[in-house]
Coordinates of C-alpha atoms (C1' of nucleotides) in Angstrom, one line a residue:
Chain A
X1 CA -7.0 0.1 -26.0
X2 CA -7.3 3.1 -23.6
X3 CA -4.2 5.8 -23.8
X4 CA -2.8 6.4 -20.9
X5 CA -0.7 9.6 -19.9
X6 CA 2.6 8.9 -17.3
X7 CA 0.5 10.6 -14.4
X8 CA -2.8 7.9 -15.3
X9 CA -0.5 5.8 -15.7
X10 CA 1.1 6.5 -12.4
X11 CA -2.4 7.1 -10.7
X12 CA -3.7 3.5 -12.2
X13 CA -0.1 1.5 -11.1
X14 CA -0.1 3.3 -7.8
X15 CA -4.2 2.2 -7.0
X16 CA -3.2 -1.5 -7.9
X17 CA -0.3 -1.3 -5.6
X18 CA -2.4 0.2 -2.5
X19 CA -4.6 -2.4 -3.3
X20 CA -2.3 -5.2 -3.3
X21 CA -0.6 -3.9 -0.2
X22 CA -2.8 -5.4 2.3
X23 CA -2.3 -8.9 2.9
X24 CA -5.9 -10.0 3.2
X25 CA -6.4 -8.2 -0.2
X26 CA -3.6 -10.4 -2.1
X27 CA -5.3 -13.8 -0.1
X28 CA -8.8 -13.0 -1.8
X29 CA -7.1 -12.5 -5.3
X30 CA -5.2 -15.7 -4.5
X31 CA -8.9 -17.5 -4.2
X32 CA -10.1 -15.8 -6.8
X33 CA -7.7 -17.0 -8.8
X34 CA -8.5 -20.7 -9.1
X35 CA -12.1 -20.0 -8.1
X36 CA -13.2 -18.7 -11.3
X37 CA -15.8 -16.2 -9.3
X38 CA -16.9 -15.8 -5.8
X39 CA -19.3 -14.1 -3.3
X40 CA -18.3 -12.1 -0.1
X41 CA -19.8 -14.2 2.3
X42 CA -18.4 -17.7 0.8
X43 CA -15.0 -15.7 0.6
X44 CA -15.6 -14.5 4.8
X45 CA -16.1 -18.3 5.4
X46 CA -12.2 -19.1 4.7
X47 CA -11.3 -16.0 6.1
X48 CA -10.7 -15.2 9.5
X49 CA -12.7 -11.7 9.3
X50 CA -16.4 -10.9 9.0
X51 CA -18.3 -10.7 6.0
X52 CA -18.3 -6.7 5.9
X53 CA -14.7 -6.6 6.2
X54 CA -14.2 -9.0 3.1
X55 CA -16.8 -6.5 1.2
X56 CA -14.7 -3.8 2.0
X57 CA -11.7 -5.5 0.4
X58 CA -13.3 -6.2 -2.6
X59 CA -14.1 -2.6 -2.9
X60 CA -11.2 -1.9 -2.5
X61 CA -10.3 -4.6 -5.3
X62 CA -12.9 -2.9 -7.3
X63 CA -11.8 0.6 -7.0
X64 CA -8.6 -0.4 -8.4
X65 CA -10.5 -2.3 -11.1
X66 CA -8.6 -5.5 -10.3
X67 CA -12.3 -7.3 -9.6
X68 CA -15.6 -6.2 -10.8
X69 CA -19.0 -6.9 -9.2
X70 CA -22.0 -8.6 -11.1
X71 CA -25.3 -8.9 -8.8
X72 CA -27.0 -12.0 -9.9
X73 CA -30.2 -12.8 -7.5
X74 CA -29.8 -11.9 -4.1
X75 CA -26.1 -12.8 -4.5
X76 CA -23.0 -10.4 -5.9
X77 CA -20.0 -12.8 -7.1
X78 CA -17.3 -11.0 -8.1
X79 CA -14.9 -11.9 -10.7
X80 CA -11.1 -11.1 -11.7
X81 CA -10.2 -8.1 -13.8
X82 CA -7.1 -8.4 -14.2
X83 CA -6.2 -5.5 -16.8
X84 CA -4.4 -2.9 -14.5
X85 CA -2.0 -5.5 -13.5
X86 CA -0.6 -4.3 -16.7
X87 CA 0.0 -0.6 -15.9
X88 CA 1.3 -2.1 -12.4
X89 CA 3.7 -4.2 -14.0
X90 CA 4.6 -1.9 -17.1
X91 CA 5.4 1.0 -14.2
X92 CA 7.9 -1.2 -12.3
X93 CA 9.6 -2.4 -15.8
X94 CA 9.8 1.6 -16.5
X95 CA 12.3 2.2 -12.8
X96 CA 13.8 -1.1 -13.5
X97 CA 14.7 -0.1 -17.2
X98 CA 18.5 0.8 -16.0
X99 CA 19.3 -3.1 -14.9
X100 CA 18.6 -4.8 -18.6
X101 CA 20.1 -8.0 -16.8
X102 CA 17.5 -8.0 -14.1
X103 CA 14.9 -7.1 -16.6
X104 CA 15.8 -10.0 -19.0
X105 CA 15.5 -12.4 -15.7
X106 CA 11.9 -11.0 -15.2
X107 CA 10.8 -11.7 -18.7
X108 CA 12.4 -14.9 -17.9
X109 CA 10.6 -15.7 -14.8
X110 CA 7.3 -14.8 -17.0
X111 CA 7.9 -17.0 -19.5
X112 CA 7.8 -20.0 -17.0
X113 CA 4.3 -20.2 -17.1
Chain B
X1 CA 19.7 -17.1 -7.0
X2 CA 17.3 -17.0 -3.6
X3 CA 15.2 -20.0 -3.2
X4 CA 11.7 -18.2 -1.7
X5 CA 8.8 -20.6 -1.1
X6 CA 5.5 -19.4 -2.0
X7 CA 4.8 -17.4 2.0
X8 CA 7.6 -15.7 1.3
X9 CA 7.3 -14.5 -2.0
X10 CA 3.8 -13.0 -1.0
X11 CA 5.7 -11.3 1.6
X12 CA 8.4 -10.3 -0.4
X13 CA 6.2 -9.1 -3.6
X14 CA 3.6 -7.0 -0.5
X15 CA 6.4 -5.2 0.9
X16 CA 7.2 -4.0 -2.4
X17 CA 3.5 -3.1 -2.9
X18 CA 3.0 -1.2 0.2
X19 CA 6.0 0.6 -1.0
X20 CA 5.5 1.5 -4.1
X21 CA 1.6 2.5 -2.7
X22 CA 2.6 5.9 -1.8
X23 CA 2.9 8.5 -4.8
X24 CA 6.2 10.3 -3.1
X25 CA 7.8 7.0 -2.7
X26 CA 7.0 6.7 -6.5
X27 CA 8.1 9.9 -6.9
X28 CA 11.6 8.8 -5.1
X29 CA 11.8 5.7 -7.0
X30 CA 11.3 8.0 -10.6
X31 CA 13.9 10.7 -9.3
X32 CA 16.3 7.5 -8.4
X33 CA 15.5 5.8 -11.9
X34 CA 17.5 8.8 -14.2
X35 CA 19.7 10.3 -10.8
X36 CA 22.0 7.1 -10.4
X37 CA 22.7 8.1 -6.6
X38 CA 20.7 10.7 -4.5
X39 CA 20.6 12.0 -1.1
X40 CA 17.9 12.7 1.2
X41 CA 18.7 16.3 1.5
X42 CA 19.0 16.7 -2.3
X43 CA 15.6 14.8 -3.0
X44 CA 13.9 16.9 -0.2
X45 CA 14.8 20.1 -2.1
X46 CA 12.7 18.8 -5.5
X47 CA 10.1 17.5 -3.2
X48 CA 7.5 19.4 -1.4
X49 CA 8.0 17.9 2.0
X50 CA 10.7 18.0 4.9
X51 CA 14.2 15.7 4.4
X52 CA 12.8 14.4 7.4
X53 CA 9.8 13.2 5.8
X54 CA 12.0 11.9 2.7
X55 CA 14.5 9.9 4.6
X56 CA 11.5 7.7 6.1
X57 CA 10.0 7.4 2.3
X58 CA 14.0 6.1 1.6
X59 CA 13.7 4.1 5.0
X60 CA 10.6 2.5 4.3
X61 CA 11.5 1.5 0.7
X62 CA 14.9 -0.1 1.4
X63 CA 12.9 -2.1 4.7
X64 CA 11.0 -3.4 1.2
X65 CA 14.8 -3.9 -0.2
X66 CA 14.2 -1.8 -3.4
X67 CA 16.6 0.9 -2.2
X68 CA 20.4 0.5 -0.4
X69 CA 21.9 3.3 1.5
X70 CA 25.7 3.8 1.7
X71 CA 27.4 6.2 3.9
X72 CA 30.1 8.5 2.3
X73 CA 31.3 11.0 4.5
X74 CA 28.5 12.9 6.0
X75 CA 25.9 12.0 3.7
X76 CA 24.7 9.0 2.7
X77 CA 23.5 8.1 -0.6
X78 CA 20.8 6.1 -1.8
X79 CA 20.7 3.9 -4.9
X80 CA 18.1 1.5 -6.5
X81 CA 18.2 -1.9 -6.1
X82 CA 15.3 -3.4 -8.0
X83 CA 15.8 -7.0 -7.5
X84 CA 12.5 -7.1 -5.4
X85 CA 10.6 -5.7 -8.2
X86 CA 11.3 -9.5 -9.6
X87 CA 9.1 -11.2 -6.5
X88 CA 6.3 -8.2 -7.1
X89 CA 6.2 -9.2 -10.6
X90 CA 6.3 -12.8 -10.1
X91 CA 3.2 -12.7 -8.0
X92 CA 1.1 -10.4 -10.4
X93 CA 1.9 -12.8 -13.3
X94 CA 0.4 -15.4 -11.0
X95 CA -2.7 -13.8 -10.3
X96 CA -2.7 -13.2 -13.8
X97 CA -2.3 -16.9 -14.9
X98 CA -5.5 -17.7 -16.2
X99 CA -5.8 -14.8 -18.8
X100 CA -3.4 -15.8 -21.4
X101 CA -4.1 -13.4 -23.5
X102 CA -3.4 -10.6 -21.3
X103 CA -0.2 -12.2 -19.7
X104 CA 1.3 -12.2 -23.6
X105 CA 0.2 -8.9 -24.1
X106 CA 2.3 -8.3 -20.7
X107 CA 5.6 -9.8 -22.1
X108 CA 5.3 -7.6 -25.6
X109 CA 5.2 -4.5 -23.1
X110 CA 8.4 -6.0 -21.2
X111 CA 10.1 -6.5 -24.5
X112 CA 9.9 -3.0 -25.6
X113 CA 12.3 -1.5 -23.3
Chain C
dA1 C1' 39.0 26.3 16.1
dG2 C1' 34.6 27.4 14.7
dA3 C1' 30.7 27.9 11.6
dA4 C1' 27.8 25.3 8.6
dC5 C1' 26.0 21.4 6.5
dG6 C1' 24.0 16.6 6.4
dA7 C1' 21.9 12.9 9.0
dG8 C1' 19.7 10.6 12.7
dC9 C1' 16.8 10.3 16.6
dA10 C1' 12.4 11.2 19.3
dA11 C1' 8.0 13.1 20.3
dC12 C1' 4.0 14.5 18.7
dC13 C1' -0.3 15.3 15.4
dA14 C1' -3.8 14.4 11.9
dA15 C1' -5.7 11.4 8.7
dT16 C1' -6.4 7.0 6.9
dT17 C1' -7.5 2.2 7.4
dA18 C1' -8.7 -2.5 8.8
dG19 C1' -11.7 -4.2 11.6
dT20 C1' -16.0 -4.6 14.4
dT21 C1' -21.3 -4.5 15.5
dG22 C1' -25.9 -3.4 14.5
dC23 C1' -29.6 -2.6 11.5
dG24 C1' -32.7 -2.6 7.3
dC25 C1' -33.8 -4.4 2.8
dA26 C1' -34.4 -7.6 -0.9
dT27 C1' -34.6 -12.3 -2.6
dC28 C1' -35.1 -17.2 -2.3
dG29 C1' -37.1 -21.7 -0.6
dC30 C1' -40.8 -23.9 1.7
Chain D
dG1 C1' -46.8 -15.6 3.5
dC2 C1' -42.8 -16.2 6.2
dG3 C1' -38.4 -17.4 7.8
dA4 C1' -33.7 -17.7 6.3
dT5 C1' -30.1 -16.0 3.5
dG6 C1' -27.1 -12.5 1.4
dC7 C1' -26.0 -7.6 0.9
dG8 C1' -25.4 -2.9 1.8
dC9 C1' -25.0 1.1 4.9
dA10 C1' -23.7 3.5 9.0
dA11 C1' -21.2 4.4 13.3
dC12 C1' -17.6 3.4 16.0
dT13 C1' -12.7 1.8 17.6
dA14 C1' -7.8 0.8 17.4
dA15 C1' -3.8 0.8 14.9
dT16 C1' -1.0 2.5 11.2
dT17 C1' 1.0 6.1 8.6
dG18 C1' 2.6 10.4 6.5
dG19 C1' 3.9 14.5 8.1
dT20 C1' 5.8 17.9 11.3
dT21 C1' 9.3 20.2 14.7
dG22 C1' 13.3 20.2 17.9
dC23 C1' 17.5 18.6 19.2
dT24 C1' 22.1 16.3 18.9
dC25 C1' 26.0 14.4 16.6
dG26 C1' 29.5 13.8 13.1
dT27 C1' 31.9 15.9 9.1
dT28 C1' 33.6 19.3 6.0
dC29 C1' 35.5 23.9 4.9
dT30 C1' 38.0 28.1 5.8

DNA sequence: AGAACGAGCAACCAATTAGTTGCGCATCGC
DNA sequence: GCGATGCGCAACTAATTGGTTGCTCGTTCT
């Protein structure tokens, strides 16, 4: 239960959304989503990019704490963390407080699945 | 009620992230949460940077559709429209499926506002 | 009518970024 | 022990981006 100021809170939001920005980055949360964890060089395989490129992106990932890294062997899979989706999503609910009809359609569309 | 397949949505929900990845767009997005209306002029006087400079931020976040501009006279004024914040949303409470736990605790933050 | 204000180009600059290749190091299988 | 596999680091490149300045055009005010 970390405490979050508006500016961390900001800072943490606007990491997730840098890091969700890039196309590539949103396809390798896609795969990590089903795939339960995953290594760069499977991930490079499905990709059309080299491996180093992929590892980049999950740094990326990383530094925004949406994945973390556990080495196990020669092999590093990496696993969702999803947590800061939460300040992400709790910062966009905070600019679209004004529209409460919107809002209720979000909570809406979240409650679908 | 816009039918988006899933391509779309991704696009949709990443041109809301790349917008909402720069902290002076945030910064717009805040100023244009209590302000109902603003100007470029009139943000680029709170703001440390040239109207010039502002009027792209504005530019760039209604190409992501969460701003609409509207000419009156000689200046034109910018309000939010945060309908795309519902595709951003959507997508994060995908990649967030699998943890349960975390997507309810997601909801209880939506319904506080 | 004329000054002043607000906006919209366009060109340019510096920094960031998504990607590459090449190399060295550790670990696993035989 | 040795080759193959998987990673990490570094250097480099091309494209994007956030910012600037300078100019022009339309609108408002007196």
């Amino acid at each position: 239960m970390t405490r979050l100021s508006d500016a961390e809170r900001d800072l943490a939001a606007g990491a997730v959304f840098a890091a969700l920005a890039d196309p590539t980055r949103r396809a390798v949360v896609r795969a990590l989503v089903d795939r339960p964890t995953v290594t760069a060089s499977a991930l490079a395989a499905d990709l059309p990019i080299s491996r180093q490129a992929v590892a980049k992106h999950l740094a990326a990932l990383a530094d925004a704490g949406l994945v973390a890294a556990s080495r196990e062997g020669r092999e590093t899979r990496y696993r969702l963390t999803p947590a800061p989706l939460g300040d992400a999503m709790a910062w966009m609910a905070g600019a679209g407080a004004r529209w409460d009809d919107r809002l209720s359609r979000l909570q809406e569309r979240l409650g679908e699945r």
